[in-house]
Amino acid sequence: MTQGGGRTASVSRKTNETQVSVTIDVDGTGTSTIATGVGFFDHMLDQLSRHSLIDMTIETKGDLHVDDHHTVEDTGIAIGQALAKALGDRRGITRYASLDLAMDETMTRAAVDVSGRPFLVWNVAFSAPKIGTFDTELVREFFQALAQHAGITLHIQNIYGANNHHIAETCFKAVARVLRTATEIDPRQAGRVPSTKGSLA
Ligand SMILES: [Mn+2]
């Protein structure tokens, strides 16, 4: 947790491939300003913020002349790092959440443990390599980076669905909703770390 008690954090990350800056407020209202240079990815991150109620300001300048890979992965790393930083010692959080999220013909399940233990289980298949110009395989790359750097165990399963835009979007919305619940302060925890080990860091 940062000074002043607010669960906010900023991360700047620069490599030869990308320059990313992320500011988040875990206890926000789902307001976002997002500019990664990748339209479909901006649309997905907007969903992530809106449905997690985590405010996000994200700016990425990546090597899009190569492809979208570094931009998506490095943005995921920075969001994950910001989340870990904002959550601090994870005192008082709800910790667990899961949800089945419907969107038209598609159903996707997400489960999270805000555990300090990075792990992604990815059980999602796309039927096309692209959504517009966006590589569908990058959806997994994003969540892998997020789980790894936020220190969360994240399971995502597409139960059924036909439209690849819907399949991707339900992944982001479902993860948003479980992150919202699991990172929320549970008043019955009374400020304790929700682990018999006494630590989630
Ligand atoms: Mn959409």
PDB file of C-alpha atoms and ligand atoms in Angstrom:
ATOM      1  CA  MET A   1       0.000   0.000   0.000  1.00  0.00           C
ATOM      2  CA  THR A   2       1.315   3.434  -0.845  1.00  0.00           C
ATOM      3  CA  GLN A   3       1.645   6.367   1.521  1.00  0.00           C
ATOM      4  CA  GLY A   4      -1.620   7.880   2.638  1.00  0.00           C
ATOM      5  CA  GLY A   5      -3.440   4.543   2.657  1.00  0.00           C
ATOM      6  CA  GLY A   6      -4.762   4.723  -0.905  1.00  0.00           C
ATOM      7  CA  ARG A   7      -4.272   1.554  -2.921  1.00  0.00           C
ATOM      8  CA  THR A   8      -2.689   3.335  -5.881  1.00  0.00           C
ATOM      9  CA  ALA A   9       0.532   2.776  -7.782  1.00  0.00           C
ATOM     10  CA  SER A  10       2.447   3.952 -10.817  1.00  0.00           C
ATOM     11  CA  VAL A  11       4.903   1.932 -12.862  1.00  0.00           C
ATOM     12  CA  SER A  12       7.114   3.078 -15.724  1.00  0.00           C
ATOM     13  CA  ARG A  13       8.947   0.494 -17.735  1.00  0.00           C
ATOM     14  CA  LYS A  14      11.285   1.079 -20.649  1.00  0.00           C
ATOM     15  CA  THR A  15      13.060  -1.449 -22.834  1.00  0.00           C
ATOM     16  CA  ASN A  16      14.434  -1.327 -26.375  1.00  0.00           C
ATOM     17  CA  GLU A  17      11.051  -2.642 -27.522  1.00  0.00           C
ATOM     18  CA  THR A  18       8.507  -0.648 -25.518  1.00  0.00           C
ATOM     19  CA  GLN A  19       7.951   2.265 -23.185  1.00  0.00           C
ATOM     20  CA  VAL A  20       5.016   1.750 -20.820  1.00  0.00           C
ATOM     21  CA  SER A  21       3.548   3.910 -18.085  1.00  0.00           C
ATOM     22  CA  VAL A  22       0.687   2.693 -15.917  1.00  0.00           C
ATOM     23  CA  THR A  23      -1.118   4.347 -13.018  1.00  0.00           C
ATOM     24  CA  ILE A  24      -3.873   2.485 -11.194  1.00  0.00           C
ATOM     25  CA  ASP A  25      -6.255   3.020  -8.307  1.00  0.00           C
ATOM     26  CA  VAL A  26      -7.623  -0.293  -7.035  1.00  0.00           C
ATOM     27  CA  ASP A  27     -10.439   1.500  -5.200  1.00  0.00           C
ATOM     28  CA  GLY A  28     -11.516   3.518  -8.217  1.00  0.00           C
ATOM     29  CA  THR A  29     -14.722   3.788 -10.222  1.00  0.00           C
ATOM     30  CA  GLY A  30     -13.596   2.090 -13.440  1.00  0.00           C
ATOM     31  CA  THR A  31     -12.414   5.231 -15.201  1.00  0.00           C
ATOM     32  CA  SER A  32      -9.664   4.753 -17.742  1.00  0.00           C
ATOM     33  CA  THR A  33      -7.475   6.574 -20.232  1.00  0.00           C
ATOM     34  CA  ILE A  34      -5.798   4.001 -22.453  1.00  0.00           C
ATOM     35  CA  ALA A  35      -3.522   4.445 -25.449  1.00  0.00           C
ATOM     36  CA  THR A  36      -1.402   1.490 -26.531  1.00  0.00           C
ATOM     37  CA  GLY A  37      -1.546   2.086 -30.261  1.00  0.00           C
ATOM     38  CA  VAL A  38      -3.454  -1.218 -30.657  1.00  0.00           C
ATOM     39  CA  GLY A  39      -7.157  -0.487 -31.036  1.00  0.00           C
ATOM     40  CA  PHE A  40      -8.553  -3.880 -30.095  1.00  0.00           C
ATOM     41  CA  PHE A  41      -6.249  -4.096 -27.065  1.00  0.00           C
ATOM     42  CA  ASP A  42      -7.357  -0.618 -25.915  1.00  0.00           C
ATOM     43  CA  HIS A  43     -10.962  -1.850 -26.140  1.00  0.00           C
ATOM     44  CA  MET A  44     -10.107  -4.884 -23.978  1.00  0.00           C
ATOM     45  CA  LEU A  45      -8.214  -2.825 -21.368  1.00  0.00           C
ATOM     46  CA  ASP A  46     -11.134  -0.416 -21.216  1.00  0.00           C
ATOM     47  CA  GLN A  47     -13.327  -3.425 -20.296  1.00  0.00           C
ATOM     48  CA  LEU A  48     -10.779  -4.555 -17.704  1.00  0.00           C
ATOM     49  CA  SER A  49     -10.893  -1.175 -15.971  1.00  0.00           C
ATOM     50  CA  ARG A  50     -14.634  -0.617 -16.319  1.00  0.00           C
ATOM     51  CA  HIS A  51     -15.645  -3.958 -14.833  1.00  0.00           C
ATOM     52  CA  SER A  52     -12.940  -4.210 -12.168  1.00  0.00           C
ATOM     53  CA  LEU A  53     -13.662  -0.614 -11.064  1.00  0.00           C
ATOM     54  CA  ILE A  54      -9.870  -0.229 -11.006  1.00  0.00           C
ATOM     55  CA  ASP A  55      -8.987   3.170 -12.480  1.00  0.00           C
ATOM     56  CA  MET A  56      -6.261   2.864 -15.101  1.00  0.00           C
ATOM     57  CA  THR A  57      -4.149   5.330 -17.019  1.00  0.00           C
ATOM     58  CA  ILE A  58      -2.078   3.389 -19.525  1.00  0.00           C
ATOM     59  CA  GLU A  59       0.245   4.674 -22.214  1.00  0.00           C
ATOM     60  CA  THR A  60       2.396   2.320 -24.259  1.00  0.00           C
ATOM     61  CA  LYS A  61       4.682   3.228 -27.127  1.00  0.00           C
ATOM     62  CA  GLY A  62       5.752  -0.085 -28.601  1.00  0.00           C
ATOM     63  CA  ASP A  63       7.499  -1.478 -31.650  1.00  0.00           C
ATOM     64  CA  LEU A  64       4.271  -1.929 -33.605  1.00  0.00           C
ATOM     65  CA  HIS A  65       6.286  -1.989 -36.856  1.00  0.00           C
ATOM     66  CA  VAL A  66       7.368  -5.496 -35.702  1.00  0.00           C
ATOM     67  CA  ASP A  67       3.960  -6.649 -34.457  1.00  0.00           C
ATOM     68  CA  ASP A  68       1.721  -6.165 -31.394  1.00  0.00           C
ATOM     69  CA  HIS A  69       3.442  -8.809 -29.272  1.00  0.00           C
ATOM     70  CA  HIS A  70       5.853  -6.697 -27.199  1.00  0.00           C
ATOM     71  CA  THR A  71       3.266  -3.961 -26.714  1.00  0.00           C
ATOM     72  CA  VAL A  72       0.658  -6.381 -25.334  1.00  0.00           C
ATOM     73  CA  GLU A  73       3.052  -8.406 -23.180  1.00  0.00           C
ATOM     74  CA  ASP A  74       4.883  -5.410 -21.703  1.00  0.00           C
ATOM     75  CA  THR A  75       1.644  -3.584 -20.955  1.00  0.00           C
ATOM     76  CA  GLY A  76       0.502  -6.731 -19.108  1.00  0.00           C
ATOM     77  CA  ILE A  77       3.753  -6.778 -17.134  1.00  0.00           C
ATOM     78  CA  ALA A  78       3.374  -3.124 -16.115  1.00  0.00           C
ATOM     79  CA  ILE A  79      -0.294  -3.491 -15.110  1.00  0.00           C
ATOM     80  CA  GLY A  80       0.663  -6.571 -13.079  1.00  0.00           C
ATOM     81  CA  GLN A  81       3.521  -4.736 -11.364  1.00  0.00           C
ATOM     82  CA  ALA A  82       1.260  -1.785 -10.592  1.00  0.00           C
ATOM     83  CA  LEU A  83      -1.379  -4.095  -9.137  1.00  0.00           C
ATOM     84  CA  ALA A  84       1.154  -5.866  -6.920  1.00  0.00           C
ATOM     85  CA  LYS A  85       2.529  -2.524  -5.746  1.00  0.00           C
ATOM     86  CA  ALA A  86      -0.913  -1.054  -5.041  1.00  0.00           C
ATOM     87  CA  LEU A  87      -2.041  -4.139  -3.109  1.00  0.00           C
ATOM     88  CA  GLY A  88       1.080  -4.083  -0.936  1.00  0.00           C
ATOM     89  CA  ASP A  89       0.888  -6.778   1.754  1.00  0.00           C
ATOM     90  CA  ARG A  90      -2.691  -7.628   0.651  1.00  0.00           C
ATOM     91  CA  ARG A  91      -4.020  -7.000   4.123  1.00  0.00           C
ATOM     92  CA  GLY A  92      -7.808  -7.211   4.502  1.00  0.00           C
ATOM     93  CA  ILE A  93      -8.589  -8.378   0.955  1.00  0.00           C
ATOM     94  CA  THR A  94     -11.309 -10.875   0.011  1.00  0.00           C
ATOM     95  CA  ARG A  95      -8.598 -12.878  -1.819  1.00  0.00           C
ATOM     96  CA  TYR A  96     -10.747 -15.414  -3.766  1.00  0.00           C
ATOM     97  CA  ALA A  97     -13.374 -14.964  -6.468  1.00  0.00           C
ATOM     98  CA  SER A  98     -14.815 -16.840  -9.417  1.00  0.00           C
ATOM     99  CA  LEU A  99     -17.464 -16.072 -11.975  1.00  0.00           C
ATOM    100  CA  ASP A 100     -19.168 -17.384 -15.105  1.00  0.00           C
ATOM    101  CA  LEU A 101     -19.593 -14.484 -17.501  1.00  0.00           C
ATOM    102  CA  ALA A 102     -22.077 -14.580 -20.370  1.00  0.00           C
ATOM    103  CA  MET A 103     -21.981 -12.439 -23.487  1.00  0.00           C
ATOM    104  CA  ASP A 104     -24.436 -13.371 -26.206  1.00  0.00           C
ATOM    105  CA  GLU A 105     -23.512 -16.949 -27.268  1.00  0.00           C
ATOM    106  CA  THR A 106     -20.281 -17.064 -25.245  1.00  0.00           C
ATOM    107  CA  MET A 107     -19.658 -18.187 -21.663  1.00  0.00           C
ATOM    108  CA  THR A 108     -16.287 -17.782 -19.953  1.00  0.00           C
ATOM    109  CA  ARG A 109     -15.274 -18.690 -16.414  1.00  0.00           C
ATOM    110  CA  ALA A 110     -12.546 -16.961 -14.412  1.00  0.00           C
ATOM    111  CA  ALA A 111     -11.246 -17.820 -10.965  1.00  0.00           C
ATOM    112  CA  VAL A 112      -8.604 -15.881  -9.079  1.00  0.00           C
ATOM    113  CA  ASP A 113      -6.580 -16.239  -5.903  1.00  0.00           C
ATOM    114  CA  VAL A 114      -4.802 -12.982  -5.082  1.00  0.00           C
ATOM    115  CA  SER A 115      -2.232 -15.154  -3.415  1.00  0.00           C
ATOM    116  CA  GLY A 116       1.221 -13.809  -4.177  1.00  0.00           C
ATOM    117  CA  ARG A 117       1.669 -17.060  -6.146  1.00  0.00           C
ATOM    118  CA  PRO A 118       1.862 -16.367  -9.872  1.00  0.00           C
ATOM    119  CA  PHE A 119       0.139 -19.007 -11.973  1.00  0.00           C
ATOM    120  CA  LEU A 120      -1.985 -18.976 -15.120  1.00  0.00           C
ATOM    121  CA  VAL A 121      -4.207 -21.836 -16.229  1.00  0.00           C
ATOM    122  CA  TRP A 122      -5.409 -21.014 -19.728  1.00  0.00           C
ATOM    123  CA  ASN A 123      -8.164 -23.122 -21.198  1.00  0.00           C
ATOM    124  CA  VAL A 124      -9.316 -20.960 -24.089  1.00  0.00           C
ATOM    125  CA  ALA A 125      -9.200 -21.788 -27.793  1.00  0.00           C
ATOM    126  CA  PHE A 126      -9.824 -19.356 -30.617  1.00  0.00           C
ATOM    127  CA  SER A 127     -11.105 -20.590 -33.960  1.00  0.00           C
ATOM    128  CA  ALA A 128      -9.277 -17.882 -35.941  1.00  0.00           C
ATOM    129  CA  PRO A 129      -5.714 -16.523 -35.677  1.00  0.00           C
ATOM    130  CA  LYS A 130      -6.874 -12.886 -35.877  1.00  0.00           C
ATOM    131  CA  ILE A 131      -9.593 -10.583 -34.600  1.00  0.00           C
ATOM    132  CA  GLY A 132      -9.318  -7.837 -37.205  1.00  0.00           C
ATOM    133  CA  THR A 133      -5.564  -7.212 -37.194  1.00  0.00           C
ATOM    134  CA  PHE A 134      -5.074  -8.476 -33.618  1.00  0.00           C
ATOM    135  CA  ASP A 135      -3.393 -11.856 -33.044  1.00  0.00           C
ATOM    136  CA  THR A 136      -5.707 -13.955 -30.866  1.00  0.00           C
ATOM    137  CA  GLU A 137      -2.708 -15.732 -29.284  1.00  0.00           C
ATOM    138  CA  LEU A 138      -1.785 -12.422 -27.626  1.00  0.00           C
ATOM    139  CA  VAL A 139      -4.777 -12.680 -25.288  1.00  0.00           C
ATOM    140  CA  ARG A 140      -3.008 -15.503 -23.454  1.00  0.00           C
ATOM    141  CA  GLU A 141       0.287 -13.561 -23.497  1.00  0.00           C
ATOM    142  CA  PHE A 142      -1.423 -10.651 -21.764  1.00  0.00           C
ATOM    143  CA  PHE A 143      -2.937 -12.746 -18.975  1.00  0.00           C
ATOM    144  CA  GLN A 144       0.311 -14.681 -18.496  1.00  0.00           C
ATOM    145  CA  ALA A 145       2.181 -11.388 -17.985  1.00  0.00           C
ATOM    146  CA  LEU A 146      -0.544 -10.051 -15.701  1.00  0.00           C
ATOM    147  CA  ALA A 147      -0.696 -13.168 -13.491  1.00  0.00           C
ATOM    148  CA  GLN A 148       3.084 -13.434 -13.273  1.00  0.00           C
ATOM    149  CA  HIS A 149       3.713  -9.840 -12.293  1.00  0.00           C
ATOM    150  CA  ALA A 150       0.630  -9.204 -10.150  1.00  0.00           C
ATOM    151  CA  GLY A 151       1.375 -12.344  -8.160  1.00  0.00           C
ATOM    152  CA  ILE A 152      -2.030 -13.909  -8.674  1.00  0.00           C
ATOM    153  CA  THR A 153      -3.236 -17.399  -9.498  1.00  0.00           C
ATOM    154  CA  LEU A 154      -5.576 -16.991 -12.450  1.00  0.00           C
ATOM    155  CA  HIS A 155      -7.671 -19.649 -14.173  1.00  0.00           C
ATOM    156  CA  ILE A 156      -9.555 -18.763 -17.337  1.00  0.00           C
ATOM    157  CA  GLN A 157     -11.783 -21.220 -19.185  1.00  0.00           C
ATOM    158  CA  ASN A 158     -13.947 -20.545 -22.187  1.00  0.00           C
ATOM    159  CA  ILE A 159     -16.867 -22.900 -21.638  1.00  0.00           C
ATOM    160  CA  TYR A 160     -18.420 -22.258 -25.050  1.00  0.00           C
ATOM    161  CA  GLY A 161     -18.733 -19.579 -27.689  1.00  0.00           C
ATOM    162  CA  ALA A 162     -18.468 -18.999 -31.408  1.00  0.00           C
ATOM    163  CA  ASN A 163     -17.409 -15.405 -31.984  1.00  0.00           C
ATOM    164  CA  ASN A 164     -13.717 -14.738 -31.321  1.00  0.00           C
ATOM    165  CA  HIS A 165     -14.285 -11.094 -30.360  1.00  0.00           C
ATOM    166  CA  HIS A 166     -16.788 -12.298 -27.746  1.00  0.00           C
ATOM    167  CA  ILE A 167     -14.437 -15.018 -26.499  1.00  0.00           C
ATOM    168  CA  ALA A 168     -11.628 -12.497 -25.981  1.00  0.00           C
ATOM    169  CA  GLU A 169     -13.923  -9.897 -24.466  1.00  0.00           C
ATOM    170  CA  THR A 170     -15.471 -12.335 -21.978  1.00  0.00           C
ATOM    171  CA  CYS A 171     -11.958 -13.249 -20.802  1.00  0.00           C
ATOM    172  CA  PHE A 172     -11.214  -9.604 -20.006  1.00  0.00           C
ATOM    173  CA  LYS A 173     -14.630  -8.942 -18.447  1.00  0.00           C
ATOM    174  CA  ALA A 174     -14.600 -12.099 -16.337  1.00  0.00           C
ATOM    175  CA  VAL A 175     -11.093 -11.372 -15.061  1.00  0.00           C
ATOM    176  CA  ALA A 176     -12.151  -7.792 -14.347  1.00  0.00           C
ATOM    177  CA  ARG A 177     -15.083  -8.944 -12.242  1.00  0.00           C
ATOM    178  CA  VAL A 178     -13.125 -11.500 -10.227  1.00  0.00           C
ATOM    179  CA  LEU A 179     -10.302  -9.005  -9.650  1.00  0.00           C
ATOM    180  CA  ARG A 180     -12.836  -6.501  -8.369  1.00  0.00           C
ATOM    181  CA  THR A 181     -14.254  -8.953  -5.846  1.00  0.00           C
ATOM    182  CA  ALA A 182     -10.981 -10.549  -4.777  1.00  0.00           C
ATOM    183  CA  THR A 183      -9.120  -7.268  -4.234  1.00  0.00           C
ATOM    184  CA  GLU A 184     -11.973  -5.626  -2.351  1.00  0.00           C
ATOM    185  CA  ILE A 185     -11.514  -5.053   1.344  1.00  0.00           C
ATOM    186  CA  ASP A 186     -13.520  -7.582   3.367  1.00  0.00           C
ATOM    187  CA  PRO A 187     -14.510  -5.804   6.586  1.00  0.00           C
ATOM    188  CA  ARG A 188     -14.698  -9.143   8.444  1.00  0.00           C
ATOM    189  CA  GLN A 189     -10.975  -9.657   7.799  1.00  0.00           C
ATOM    190  CA  ALA A 190     -10.532  -6.593  10.027  1.00  0.00           C
ATOM    191  CA  GLY A 191      -7.250  -5.689   8.334  1.00  0.00           C
ATOM    192  CA  ARG A 192      -5.685  -9.130   8.687  1.00  0.00           C
ATOM    193  CA  VAL A 193      -3.821 -10.863   5.876  1.00  0.00           C
ATOM    194  CA  PRO A 194      -6.229 -13.615   4.700  1.00  0.00           C
ATOM    195  CA  SER A 195      -3.793 -16.518   5.023  1.00  0.00           C
ATOM    196  CA  THR A 196      -3.001 -18.957   7.828  1.00  0.00           C
ATOM    197  CA  LYS A 197       0.648 -18.371   6.868  1.00  0.00           C
ATOM    198  CA  GLY A 198       0.177 -14.718   7.767  1.00  0.00           C
ATOM    199  CA  SER A 199       1.663 -13.582   4.466  1.00  0.00           C
ATOM    200  CA  LEU A 200       0.573 -13.212   0.838  1.00  0.00           C
ATOM    201  CA  ALA A 201       3.548 -11.135  -0.260  1.00  0.00           C
TER     202      ALA A 201
HETATM  203 MN    MN B   1     -16.419  -5.602 -27.982  1.00  0.00          MN
END
